[in-house]
Coordinates of C-alpha atoms in Angstrom, one line a residue:
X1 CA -2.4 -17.5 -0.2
X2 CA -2.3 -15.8 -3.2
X3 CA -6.1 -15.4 -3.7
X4 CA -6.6 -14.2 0.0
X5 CA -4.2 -11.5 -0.7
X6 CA -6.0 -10.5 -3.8
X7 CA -9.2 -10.3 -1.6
X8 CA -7.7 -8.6 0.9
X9 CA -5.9 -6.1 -1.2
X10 CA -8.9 -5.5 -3.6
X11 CA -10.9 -2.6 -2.7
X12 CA -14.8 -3.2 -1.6
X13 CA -16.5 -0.8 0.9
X14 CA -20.2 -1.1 1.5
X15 CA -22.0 -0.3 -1.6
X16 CA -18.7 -0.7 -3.7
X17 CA -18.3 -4.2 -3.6
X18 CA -18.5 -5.2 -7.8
X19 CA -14.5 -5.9 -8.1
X20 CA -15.0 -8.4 -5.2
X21 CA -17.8 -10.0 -6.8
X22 CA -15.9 -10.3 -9.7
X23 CA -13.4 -12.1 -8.2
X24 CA -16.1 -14.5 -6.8
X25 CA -17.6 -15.0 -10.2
X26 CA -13.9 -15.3 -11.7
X27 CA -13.1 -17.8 -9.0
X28 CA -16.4 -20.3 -9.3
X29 CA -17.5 -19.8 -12.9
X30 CA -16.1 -23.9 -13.7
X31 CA -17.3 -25.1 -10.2
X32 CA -20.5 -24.0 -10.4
X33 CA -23.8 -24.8 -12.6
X34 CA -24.8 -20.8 -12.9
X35 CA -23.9 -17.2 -11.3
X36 CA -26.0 -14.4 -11.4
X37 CA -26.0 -11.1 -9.3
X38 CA -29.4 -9.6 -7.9
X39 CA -30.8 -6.1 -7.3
X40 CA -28.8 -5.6 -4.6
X41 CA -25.6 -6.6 -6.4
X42 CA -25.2 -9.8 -4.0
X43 CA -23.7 -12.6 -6.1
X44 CA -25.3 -16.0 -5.7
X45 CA -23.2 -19.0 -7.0
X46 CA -25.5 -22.3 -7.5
X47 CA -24.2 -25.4 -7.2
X48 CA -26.9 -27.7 -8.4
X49 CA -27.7 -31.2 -6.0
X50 CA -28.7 -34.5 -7.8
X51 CA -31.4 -35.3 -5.2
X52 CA -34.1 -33.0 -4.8
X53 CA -35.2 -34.2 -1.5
X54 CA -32.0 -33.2 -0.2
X55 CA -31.9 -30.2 1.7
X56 CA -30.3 -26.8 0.0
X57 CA -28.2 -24.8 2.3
X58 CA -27.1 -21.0 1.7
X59 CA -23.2 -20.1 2.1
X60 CA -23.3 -16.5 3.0
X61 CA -19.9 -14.4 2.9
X62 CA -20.7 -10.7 3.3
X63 CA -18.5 -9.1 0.7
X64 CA -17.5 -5.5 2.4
X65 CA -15.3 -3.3 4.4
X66 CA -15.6 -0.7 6.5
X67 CA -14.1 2.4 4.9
X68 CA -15.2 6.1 4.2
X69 CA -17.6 8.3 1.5
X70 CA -16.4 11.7 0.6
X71 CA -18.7 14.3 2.0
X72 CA -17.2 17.6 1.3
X73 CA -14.4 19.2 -0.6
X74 CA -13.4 22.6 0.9
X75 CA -12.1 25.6 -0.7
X76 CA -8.3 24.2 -0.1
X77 CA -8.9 20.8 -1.5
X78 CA -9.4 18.9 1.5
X79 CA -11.6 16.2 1.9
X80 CA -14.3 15.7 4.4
X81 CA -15.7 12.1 5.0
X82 CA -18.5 10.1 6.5
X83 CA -17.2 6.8 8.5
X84 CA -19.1 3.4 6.7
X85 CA -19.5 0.7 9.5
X86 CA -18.4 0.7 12.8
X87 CA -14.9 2.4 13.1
X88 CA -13.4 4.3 16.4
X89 CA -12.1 7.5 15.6
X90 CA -8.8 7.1 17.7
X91 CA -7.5 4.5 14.7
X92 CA -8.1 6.9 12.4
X93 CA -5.4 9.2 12.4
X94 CA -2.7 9.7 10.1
X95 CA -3.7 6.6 8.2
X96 CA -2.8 6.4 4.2
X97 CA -6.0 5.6 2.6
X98 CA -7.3 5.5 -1.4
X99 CA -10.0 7.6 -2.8
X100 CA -11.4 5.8 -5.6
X101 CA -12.5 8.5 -7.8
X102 CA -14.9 7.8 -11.7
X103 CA -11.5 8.4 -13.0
X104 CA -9.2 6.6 -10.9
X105 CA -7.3 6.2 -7.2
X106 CA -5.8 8.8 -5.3
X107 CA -3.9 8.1 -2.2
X108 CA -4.5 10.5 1.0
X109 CA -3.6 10.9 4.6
X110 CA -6.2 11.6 7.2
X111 CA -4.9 14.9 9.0
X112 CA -6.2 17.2 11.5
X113 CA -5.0 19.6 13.8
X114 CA -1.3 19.6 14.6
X115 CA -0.3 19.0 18.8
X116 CA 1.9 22.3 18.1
X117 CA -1.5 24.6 18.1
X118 CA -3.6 22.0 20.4
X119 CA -4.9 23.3 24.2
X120 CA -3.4 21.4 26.9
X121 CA -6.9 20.3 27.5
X122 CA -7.3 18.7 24.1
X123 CA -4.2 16.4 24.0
X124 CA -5.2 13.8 25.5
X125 CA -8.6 13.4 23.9
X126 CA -9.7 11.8 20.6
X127 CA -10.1 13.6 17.8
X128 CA -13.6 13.3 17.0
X129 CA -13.2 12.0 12.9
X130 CA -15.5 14.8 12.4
X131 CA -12.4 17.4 12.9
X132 CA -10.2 15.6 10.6
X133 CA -9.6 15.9 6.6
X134 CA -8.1 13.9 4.1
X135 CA -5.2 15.4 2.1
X136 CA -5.0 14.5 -1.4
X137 CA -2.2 17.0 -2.5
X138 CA -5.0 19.2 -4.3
X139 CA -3.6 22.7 -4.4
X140 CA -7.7 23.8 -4.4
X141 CA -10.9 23.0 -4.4
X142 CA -11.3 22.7 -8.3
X143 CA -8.4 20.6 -8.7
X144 CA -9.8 18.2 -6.0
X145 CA -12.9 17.9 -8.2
X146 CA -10.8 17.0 -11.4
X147 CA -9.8 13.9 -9.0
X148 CA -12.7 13.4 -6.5
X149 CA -16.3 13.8 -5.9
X150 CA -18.5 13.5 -3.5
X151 CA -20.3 10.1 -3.0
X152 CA -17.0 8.6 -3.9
X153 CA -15.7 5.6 -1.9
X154 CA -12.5 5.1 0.4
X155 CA -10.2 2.3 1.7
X156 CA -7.5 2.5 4.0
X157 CA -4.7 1.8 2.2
X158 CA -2.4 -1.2 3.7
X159 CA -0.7 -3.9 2.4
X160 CA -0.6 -8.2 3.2
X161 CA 1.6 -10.0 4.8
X162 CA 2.4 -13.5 6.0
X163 CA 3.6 -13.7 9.8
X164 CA 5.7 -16.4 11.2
X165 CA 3.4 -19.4 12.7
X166 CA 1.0 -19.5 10.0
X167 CA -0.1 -16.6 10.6
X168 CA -1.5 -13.6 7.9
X169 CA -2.1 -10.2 8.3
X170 CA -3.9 -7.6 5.9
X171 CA -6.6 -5.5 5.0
X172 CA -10.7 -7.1 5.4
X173 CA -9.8 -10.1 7.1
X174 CA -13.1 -9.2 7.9
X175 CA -14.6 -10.4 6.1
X176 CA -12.4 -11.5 2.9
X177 CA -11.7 -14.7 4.9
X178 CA -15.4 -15.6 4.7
X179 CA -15.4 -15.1 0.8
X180 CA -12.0 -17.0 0.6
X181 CA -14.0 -19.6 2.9
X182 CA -16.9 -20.1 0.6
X183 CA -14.8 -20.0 -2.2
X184 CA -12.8 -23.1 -1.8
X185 CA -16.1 -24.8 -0.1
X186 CA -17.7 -24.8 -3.2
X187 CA -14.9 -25.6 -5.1
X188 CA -14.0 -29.2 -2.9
X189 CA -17.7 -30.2 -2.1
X190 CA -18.9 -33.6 -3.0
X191 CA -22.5 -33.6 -2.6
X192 CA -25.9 -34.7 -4.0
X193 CA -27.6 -31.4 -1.8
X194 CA -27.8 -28.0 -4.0
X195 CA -25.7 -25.3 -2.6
X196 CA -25.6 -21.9 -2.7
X197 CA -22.5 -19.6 -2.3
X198 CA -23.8 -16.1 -1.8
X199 CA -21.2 -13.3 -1.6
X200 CA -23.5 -10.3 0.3
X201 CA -23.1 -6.7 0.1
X202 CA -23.5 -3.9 2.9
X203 CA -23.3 -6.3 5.8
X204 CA -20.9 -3.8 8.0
X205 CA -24.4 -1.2 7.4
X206 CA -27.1 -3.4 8.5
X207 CA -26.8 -6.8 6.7
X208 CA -29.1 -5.4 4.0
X209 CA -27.7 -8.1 1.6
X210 CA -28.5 -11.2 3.3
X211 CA -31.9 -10.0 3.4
X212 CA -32.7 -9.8 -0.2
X213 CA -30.6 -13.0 -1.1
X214 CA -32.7 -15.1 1.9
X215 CA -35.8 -14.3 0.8
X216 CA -34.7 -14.8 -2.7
X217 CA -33.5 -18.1 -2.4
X218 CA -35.9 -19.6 0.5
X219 CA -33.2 -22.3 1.7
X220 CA -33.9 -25.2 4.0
X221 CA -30.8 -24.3 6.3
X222 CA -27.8 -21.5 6.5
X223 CA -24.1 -20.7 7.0
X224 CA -22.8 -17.0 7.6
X225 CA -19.3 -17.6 7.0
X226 CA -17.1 -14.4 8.9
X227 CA -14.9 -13.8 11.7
X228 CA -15.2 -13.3 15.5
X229 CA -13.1 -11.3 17.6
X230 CA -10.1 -13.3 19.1
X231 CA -9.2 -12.7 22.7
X232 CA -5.5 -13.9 22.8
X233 CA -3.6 -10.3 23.1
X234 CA -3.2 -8.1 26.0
X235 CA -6.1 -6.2 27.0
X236 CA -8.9 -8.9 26.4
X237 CA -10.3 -10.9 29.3
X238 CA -11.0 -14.7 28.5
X239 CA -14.4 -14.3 29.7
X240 CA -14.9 -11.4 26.8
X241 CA -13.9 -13.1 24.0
X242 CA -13.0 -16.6 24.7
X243 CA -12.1 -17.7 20.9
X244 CA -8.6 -17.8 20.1
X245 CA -6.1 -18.0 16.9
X246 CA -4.7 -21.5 16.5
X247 CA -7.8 -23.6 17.6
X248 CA -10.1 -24.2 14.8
X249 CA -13.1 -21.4 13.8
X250 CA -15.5 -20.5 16.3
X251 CA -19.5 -21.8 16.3
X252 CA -21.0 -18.7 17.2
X253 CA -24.6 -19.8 19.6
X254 CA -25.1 -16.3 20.2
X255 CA -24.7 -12.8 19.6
X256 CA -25.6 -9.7 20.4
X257 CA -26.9 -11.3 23.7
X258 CA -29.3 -13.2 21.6
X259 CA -30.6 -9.9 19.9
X260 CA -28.8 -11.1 16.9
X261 CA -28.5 -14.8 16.0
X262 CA -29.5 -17.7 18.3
X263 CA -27.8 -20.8 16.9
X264 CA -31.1 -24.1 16.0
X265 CA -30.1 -26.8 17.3
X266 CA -30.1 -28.8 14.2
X267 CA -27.1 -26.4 13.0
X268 CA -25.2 -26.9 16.2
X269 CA -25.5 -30.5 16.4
X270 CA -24.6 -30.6 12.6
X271 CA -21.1 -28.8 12.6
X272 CA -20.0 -30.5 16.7
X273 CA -20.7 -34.3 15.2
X274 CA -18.9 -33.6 12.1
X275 CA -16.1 -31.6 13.7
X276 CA -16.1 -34.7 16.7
X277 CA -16.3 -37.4 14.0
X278 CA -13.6 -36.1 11.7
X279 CA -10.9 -35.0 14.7
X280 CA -11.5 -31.0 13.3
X281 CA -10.4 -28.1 15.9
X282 CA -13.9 -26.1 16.9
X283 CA -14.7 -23.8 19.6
X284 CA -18.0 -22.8 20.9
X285 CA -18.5 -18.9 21.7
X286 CA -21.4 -16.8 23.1
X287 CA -20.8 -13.2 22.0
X288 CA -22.5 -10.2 23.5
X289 CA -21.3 -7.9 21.3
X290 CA -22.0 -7.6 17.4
X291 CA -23.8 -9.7 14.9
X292 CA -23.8 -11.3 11.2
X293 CA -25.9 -12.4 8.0
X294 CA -27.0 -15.0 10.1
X295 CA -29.5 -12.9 12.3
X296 CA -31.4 -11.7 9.4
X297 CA -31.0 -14.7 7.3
X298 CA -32.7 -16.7 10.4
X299 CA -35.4 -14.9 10.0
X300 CA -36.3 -14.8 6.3
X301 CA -40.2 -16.4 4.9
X302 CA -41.1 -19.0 8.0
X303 CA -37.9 -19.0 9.5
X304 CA -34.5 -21.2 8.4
X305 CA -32.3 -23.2 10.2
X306 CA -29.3 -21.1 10.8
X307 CA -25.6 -21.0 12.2
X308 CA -22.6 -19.2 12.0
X309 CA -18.9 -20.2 11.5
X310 CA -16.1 -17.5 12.4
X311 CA -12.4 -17.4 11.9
X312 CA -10.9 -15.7 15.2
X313 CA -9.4 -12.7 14.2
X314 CA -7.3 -9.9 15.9
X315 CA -8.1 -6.3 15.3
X316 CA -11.4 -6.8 13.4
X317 CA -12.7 -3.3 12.3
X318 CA -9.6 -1.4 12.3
X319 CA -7.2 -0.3 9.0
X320 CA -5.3 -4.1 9.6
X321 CA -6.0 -7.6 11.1
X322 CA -4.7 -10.7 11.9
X323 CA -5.6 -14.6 11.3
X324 CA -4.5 -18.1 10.8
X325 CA -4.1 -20.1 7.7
X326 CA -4.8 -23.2 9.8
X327 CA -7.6 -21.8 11.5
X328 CA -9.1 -20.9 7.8
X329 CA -7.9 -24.2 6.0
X330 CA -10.0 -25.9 9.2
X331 CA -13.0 -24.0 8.7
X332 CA -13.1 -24.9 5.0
X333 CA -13.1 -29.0 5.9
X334 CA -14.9 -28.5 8.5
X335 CA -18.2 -26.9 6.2
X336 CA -17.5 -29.2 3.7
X337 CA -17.7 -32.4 5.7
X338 CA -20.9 -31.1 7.2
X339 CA -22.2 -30.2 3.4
X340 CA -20.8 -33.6 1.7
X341 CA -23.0 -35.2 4.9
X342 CA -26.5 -33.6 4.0

């Protein structure tokens, strides 16, 4: 698990993402026939079929985090931000997070106003993230902007660990376990079908690089590798999230009640026969909450065949989550017996 930690531990907000494409590129460079980054700073690994009447199929692993952008430095020193992606301001508080400023990191706690001075009224509400700072230990708003500026990037600082059960918990789960996913796809393949491993940027802000890597690459069929929420802790009902940790990814049909991706058929069929075929733990979920790469990618030129595999996941879009290693090891031989089948 060394490599997931790396991912997990690396910095890569929306817009930031280069040192996670590095790793990508550092990862793939001898697996692959060529990598090359676009516009958009997507990275697109090629692996390179023997037959050309094979169908090519697109691997995307959207490359964020949701994290925070400096807005403002007052007169003090202290920092106010803009949330990237969807965070609730409740998780907020009193988290440790990194500034990564041009000429380096500087950790910081999110403060606000202390209970001692708070109205009755207000204690028992949420802050609004809007009325907190972060608190770099500037002594004023000069020294601030020898460390900081505005524009910068920041991650919530926390670190990995490994839980008892084979289970892992860390930072970007979501959605470092899609990039660790495509990763070792690429890496074990065995196929005569041309593949592409695309690591996207500024999915968590409208999946704007799955856009520009679709239409770039025109594929005959698609994977959005990420994860799904997983409804195994108190407060979820079955019925809202039926996917669980322990029992294989999840084959997402629909999301965003069909606003976002509805699964082809060809897709579905493809992953249940090889996961039947080859004894490989699947579950089938209907989400009607968020979406992926996989709406937009869908829809790209004439329309592609499309699907999405998740890794259940507890706590997605908060500071730390939680997964399975044999959830993720099954997802991986579960793609790659589909691909090695084209």
């Amino acid at each position: 698990m060394s490599l997931m930690k790396e991912l997990c531990s690396t910095p890569g907000v929306s817009g930031f993402e280069d040192k996670i494409a590095d790793i990508i590129e550092r990862e793939l460079k001898d697996s692959v026939n060529s990598i090359e980054k676009d516009g958009m700073g997507n990275i697109i690994a090629t692996k390179k079929g023997e037959n050309k009447k094979a169908p090519t199929i697109m691997l995307a692993s959207h490359m964020d985090e949701i994290g925070l952008m400096v807005k403002y430095i007052d007169d003090n020193g202290f920092i106010k931000f803009s949330k990237i992606g969807g965070i609730n301001d409740q998780m907020l508080m009193n988290q440790t997070v990194v500034v990564h400023g041009e000429n380096g990191d500087y950790v910081g706690v999110i403060g606000s106003k202390p209970p001692h001075v708070t109205k009755p009224e207000e204690r028992n509400k949420v802050v609004p993230y809007d009325d907190m700072f972060i608190d770099i230990g500037a002594k004023d708003k000069e020294d601030a902007e020898s460390m900081v500026s505005i524009g910068d990037s920041i991650s919530f600082k926390a670190w990995f660990e490994e839980f008892p059960n084979d289970l892992i918990m860390g930072k970007a789960l979501d959605n470092r376990v899609g990039c660790y996913v495509m990763i070792e796809v690429l890496k074990r393949i065995n196929t005569r079908a041309t593949v592409y491993g695309i690591g996207t940027v500024q999915e968590e802000v409208g999946l704007k690089g799955a856009r520009t890597s679709a239409f770039k690459l025109k594929p005959d069929m698609a994977l959005a590798l990420d994860v799904t929420l997983s409804g195994d802790h108190p407060g979820v009902k079955k019925e809202e999230a039926p996917a669980v940790i322990g029992k294989g990814p999840a084959l997402i049909l629909a999301d965003a009640s069909g606003r976002g991706i509805i699964t082809s058929k060809l897709i579905k069929e493809m992953i249940i026969k090889v996961g039947d075929e080859n004894e490989l733990d699947y579950q089938l979920e209907v989400s009607e909450g968020g979406t992926t790469d996989g709406a937009v990618i869908q829809l790209t030129g004439e329309g592609i065949s499309t699907g999405v595999i998740s890794v259940p996941t507890r706590y997605i879009h908060t500071t730390v989550s939680v997964c399975s290693k044999k959830d993720i090891e099954t997802t991986i031989n579960l793609i790659v017996e589909a691909i090695n089948n084209l």
